[in-house]
Amino acid sequence: MYQSMKGMLAKANAEGYAVMAINAFNLETARGVIKAAEEMDAPIIIDLLQDHVMSFFDCDILTKPIVKMAEQSPVPVAINLDHGHDIAHLKRCLHEGFSSVMCDASAYDAEENARITRSVVELAQIYDASVEAEVGNMGRIDDAGVVLTDDQMYTDPDVAIDFIQKTGIDALAVSYGSTHGDYPEGYVPTFHFDIVEKIKAATGAALVLHGGSGAGDDNMRRSVEAGINKINVGTDYMIAQREFVAHALAENPDYDFPTLMQDSWTAGIDTIKHYIEISGSAGKAR
Ligand code: 13P
């Protein structure tokens, strides 16, 4: 069942759980996300990161088969553009059939962020698509270095409450302690749940945790209790696949290449299933 995030997150919000949004970057990794959801009878969001879509993904060719896989699935599946900050590209994704987009204008001040986001909400209505936005900022850990989210980057709840009311978005990404990427070994981030609780109490809106990989199962469960209804995980799905490939080639350097590719996305499925369990979305497909 192909859906936008709107109805999916409204149900999660009413029933007190979160839907997992997993980063995929090609047909195979998208198939792994859907398969995990089917095995858990859970709704799921395929998050396609703008930077991946622009560099690895021929939008006008690859969107259609992913939409088709979603349509054929017995569980609800949404396709969301993750961190869309190039608005011309975001429009193209809507045109090609994405059911959801994240308009990430968080680099701008709150007023400009709201203005850009409102224009995307109006555009998305034409496509019956849903819109996620972000207030506050998050650090990231990648090849460029380690920038952990600090209190200067947290979402200001009063700004977020005003933003939700002004823009009419379907979901808001909140910065309250998580960082994108792979945390240093043994590091567990401190989450400031009061930020989520305050925004939830004032608006009732669907709220989103980014940077879920390695954030800790307890932090995730408490995030759902505080009012998070969408949890983004990317890095841990990639790591599971990379570790499988490294191990498989170390054991057998002549591993048949097509089989290696096929086995690698399959090897990521258990990681996704673990997060579906933590999010409370298992068995919530209907
Ligand atoms: P991780 O890669 O840290 O899980 O973050 C994913 C994410 O938030 C995508 O927007």
XYZ file of C-alpha atoms and ligand atoms in Angstrom:
296
model
C 0.000 0.000 0.000
C 1.554 3.243 -1.121
C 0.729 6.151 1.197
C 1.933 9.561 2.271
C 3.292 9.940 5.813
C 0.235 11.991 6.799
C -2.240 9.216 7.665
C 0.534 6.893 8.820
C 1.861 9.411 11.354
C -1.634 10.475 12.446
C -2.361 6.832 13.388
C 1.009 6.516 15.169
C 0.283 9.759 17.028
C -3.191 8.596 18.110
C -1.929 5.154 19.225
C 1.377 6.281 20.807
C 4.092 4.658 18.702
C 6.637 5.731 16.058
C 6.998 4.657 12.427
C 10.555 3.801 11.365
C 12.040 5.773 8.447
C 15.051 4.001 6.998
C 17.553 5.464 4.528
C 17.789 3.551 1.240
C 19.690 4.667 -1.855
C 18.827 2.177 -4.621
C 16.229 -0.455 -5.506
C 17.886 -3.196 -3.463
C 18.175 -1.225 -0.230
C 14.572 -0.011 -0.660
C 13.499 -3.624 -1.088
C 15.277 -4.518 2.179
C 13.333 -1.797 4.015
C 9.981 -3.038 2.679
C 10.839 -6.688 3.410
C 11.700 -5.881 7.048
C 8.377 -4.043 7.444
C 6.456 -6.945 5.895
C 8.111 -9.450 8.235
C 7.082 -7.268 11.196
C 3.638 -6.322 9.802
C 4.597 -2.664 10.314
C 4.070 0.591 8.414
C 7.366 1.946 7.063
C 8.913 5.040 5.479
C 11.662 4.774 2.856
C 13.840 7.846 3.406
C 15.732 8.827 0.261
C 18.340 11.421 1.227
C 18.486 14.352 -1.194
C 22.268 14.041 -1.525
C 21.915 10.333 -2.421
C 19.063 10.985 -4.848
C 21.117 13.681 -6.574
C 24.297 11.624 -6.830
C 23.286 7.937 -7.078
C 19.694 7.867 -8.131
C 18.151 8.715 -11.463
C 14.963 10.200 -10.050
C 12.839 9.856 -13.202
C 13.881 6.198 -13.625
C 14.182 4.796 -10.095
C 11.207 6.439 -8.371
C 8.640 4.461 -10.369
C 9.863 0.944 -9.500
C 10.126 1.875 -5.808
C 6.579 3.255 -5.914
C 5.513 -0.004 -7.581
C 7.148 -2.100 -4.831
C 5.299 0.061 -2.274
C 1.976 -0.393 -4.109
C 2.403 -4.156 -4.205
C 3.285 -4.434 -0.510
C 0.569 -5.515 1.969
C 1.937 -3.001 4.544
C 1.700 0.821 4.328
C 4.838 2.275 2.701
C 5.679 5.975 2.231
C 8.540 7.380 0.154
C 10.023 10.501 1.692
C 12.688 12.855 0.367
C 15.053 13.199 3.350
C 16.673 16.615 4.005
C 15.423 18.249 0.826
C 17.052 21.669 0.779
C 17.170 22.263 -2.979
C 13.582 23.333 -3.626
C 13.761 22.874 -7.429
C 14.905 19.280 -6.860
C 12.235 18.722 -4.206
C 9.574 19.814 -6.744
C 10.970 17.283 -9.213
C 10.687 14.513 -6.614
C 7.024 15.404 -5.993
C 6.433 15.392 -9.736
C 8.060 11.946 -10.091
C 5.792 10.462 -7.422
C 7.331 10.850 -3.928
C 4.454 10.701 -1.449
C 6.304 12.813 1.114
C 9.059 15.397 1.292
C 11.171 16.895 4.041
C 11.726 20.574 3.387
C 14.927 21.252 5.331
C 15.311 25.026 5.465
C 16.708 24.850 9.019
C 19.886 26.655 7.947
C 17.787 29.843 7.617
C 16.357 31.935 10.448
C 12.942 30.865 11.773
C 10.987 33.366 9.676
C 12.643 32.402 6.373
C 12.444 28.694 7.299
C 8.679 29.134 7.851
C 8.229 31.066 4.603
C 10.038 28.452 2.478
C 8.299 25.574 4.275
C 4.838 27.121 3.835
C 5.435 27.414 0.076
C 6.368 23.685 -0.010
C 3.250 22.768 2.027
C 1.097 24.596 -0.571
C 2.870 22.812 -3.429
C 2.646 19.383 -1.773
C -1.131 19.789 -1.385
C -1.434 19.641 -5.184
C 0.216 16.181 -5.108
C -1.602 15.047 -1.941
C 1.874 14.605 -0.421
C 2.940 15.229 3.174
C 5.625 17.617 4.417
C 8.178 17.285 7.217
C 10.296 20.267 8.296
C 13.025 20.983 10.852
C 13.516 23.662 13.475
C 16.899 23.742 15.234
C 19.993 22.009 13.925
C 21.804 18.712 14.292
C 25.476 17.842 14.100
C 26.871 15.003 12.030
C 29.658 12.471 12.223
C 31.072 11.562 8.822
C 34.277 11.589 6.779
C 34.430 15.371 7.204
C 34.739 15.042 11.006
C 32.773 14.927 14.253
C 30.284 17.683 15.068
C 28.154 16.535 17.993
C 24.847 18.321 18.541
C 25.170 20.811 21.395
C 22.655 22.939 23.290
C 23.120 25.851 20.861
C 21.634 23.595 18.161
C 18.599 22.355 20.122
C 15.102 23.229 18.937
C 13.588 26.175 20.820
C 10.119 24.818 21.753
C 8.415 28.253 21.499
C 9.817 28.800 17.989
C 8.758 25.253 16.999
C 5.199 25.722 18.321
C 4.789 28.955 16.347
C 6.361 27.301 13.256
C 3.962 24.334 13.311
C 0.957 26.649 13.606
C 2.161 28.979 10.819
C 3.181 26.359 8.252
C 0.611 23.550 8.545
C 3.297 20.837 8.229
C 2.549 17.154 8.864
C 5.667 16.429 10.974
C 8.495 18.343 12.627
C 12.091 17.132 13.162
C 13.231 18.201 16.627
C 16.840 18.587 17.771
C 17.095 17.472 21.405
C 20.396 15.607 21.611
C 20.840 13.252 18.639
C 23.525 13.563 15.953
C 23.523 12.093 12.423
C 26.041 9.322 11.756
C 28.026 6.788 13.776
C 28.635 7.903 17.385
C 32.128 7.333 18.824
C 32.539 3.881 20.409
C 30.755 3.702 23.783
C 29.180 7.178 23.486
C 25.479 7.393 24.301
C 23.914 10.826 23.654
C 21.929 12.621 26.354
C 18.403 13.362 25.157
C 16.426 16.366 26.460
C 12.936 14.873 26.361
C 11.401 18.015 27.891
C 11.857 19.774 24.506
C 9.757 17.094 22.767
C 7.165 17.029 25.563
C 6.650 20.799 25.500
C 6.098 20.926 21.716
C 3.805 17.887 21.854
C 1.690 19.290 24.709
C 1.172 22.600 22.889
C 0.537 21.301 19.341
C -0.209 17.566 19.384
C 1.864 17.411 16.163
C 3.740 14.351 14.877
C 7.394 14.839 15.908
C 10.508 13.260 14.407
C 13.789 11.954 15.825
C 16.705 12.165 13.369
C 20.051 10.444 13.875
C 18.558 7.305 15.393
C 21.557 5.022 14.698
C 23.392 4.198 17.912
C 21.221 6.544 19.987
C 20.411 3.695 22.394
C 17.249 1.620 22.740
C 16.304 3.304 26.018
C 16.601 6.805 24.487
C 14.388 5.633 21.631
C 11.698 4.128 23.832
C 11.627 7.247 26.007
C 11.463 9.414 22.869
C 8.308 7.591 21.783
C 6.809 8.099 25.260
C 7.654 11.819 25.032
C 5.808 12.171 21.701
C 8.070 11.095 18.822
C 6.111 9.433 15.952
C 8.833 8.973 13.302
C 12.364 7.713 13.933
C 15.042 8.071 11.246
C 17.769 5.434 11.015
C 20.299 5.292 8.177
C 23.848 4.601 9.317
C 23.107 1.362 11.187
C 21.397 -0.158 8.109
C 24.470 0.737 5.987
C 26.902 -0.576 8.637
C 25.096 -3.936 8.793
C 25.494 -4.286 5.021
C 29.113 -3.084 4.980
C 30.071 -5.485 7.776
C 28.435 -8.351 5.927
C 30.401 -7.555 2.742
C 33.719 -7.165 4.617
C 33.183 -10.453 6.442
C 31.978 -12.350 3.382
C 34.954 -11.257 1.254
C 37.407 -12.013 4.068
C 35.974 -15.552 4.226
C 35.674 -16.022 0.481
C 37.443 -13.543 -1.841
C 35.780 -15.310 -4.827
C 32.212 -14.752 -3.514
C 29.955 -14.604 -6.570
C 29.423 -10.864 -7.057
C 25.671 -10.790 -7.910
C 25.040 -13.093 -4.930
C 27.172 -10.818 -2.703
C 25.093 -7.788 -3.717
C 21.884 -9.687 -3.099
C 23.058 -11.068 0.240
C 24.275 -7.666 1.452
C 20.881 -5.922 1.490
C 19.318 -9.040 2.975
C 21.909 -8.826 5.786
C 20.552 -5.397 6.827
C 16.995 -6.610 7.423
C 17.483 -7.754 11.038
C 18.802 -4.301 12.022
C 15.629 -2.682 10.687
C 13.443 -5.269 12.420
C 15.137 -4.487 15.736
C 14.271 -0.795 15.366
C 10.683 -1.584 14.332
C 10.354 -3.523 17.599
C 11.767 -0.615 19.670
C 9.532 1.957 17.928
C 6.340 0.085 18.892
C 5.224 -0.139 15.231
C 5.378 -3.968 14.944
C 1.914 -5.320 14.101
C 0.597 -1.790 13.353
C 0.217 -2.211 9.588
C -3.551 -2.236 9.942
P 21.497 8.126 11.183
O 22.234 7.823 9.924
O 22.380 8.713 12.243
O 20.693 6.987 11.680
O 20.464 9.311 10.839
C 19.501 9.098 9.866
C 18.721 10.346 9.662
O 18.385 11.042 10.583
C 18.358 10.689 8.280
O 17.728 11.925 8.193
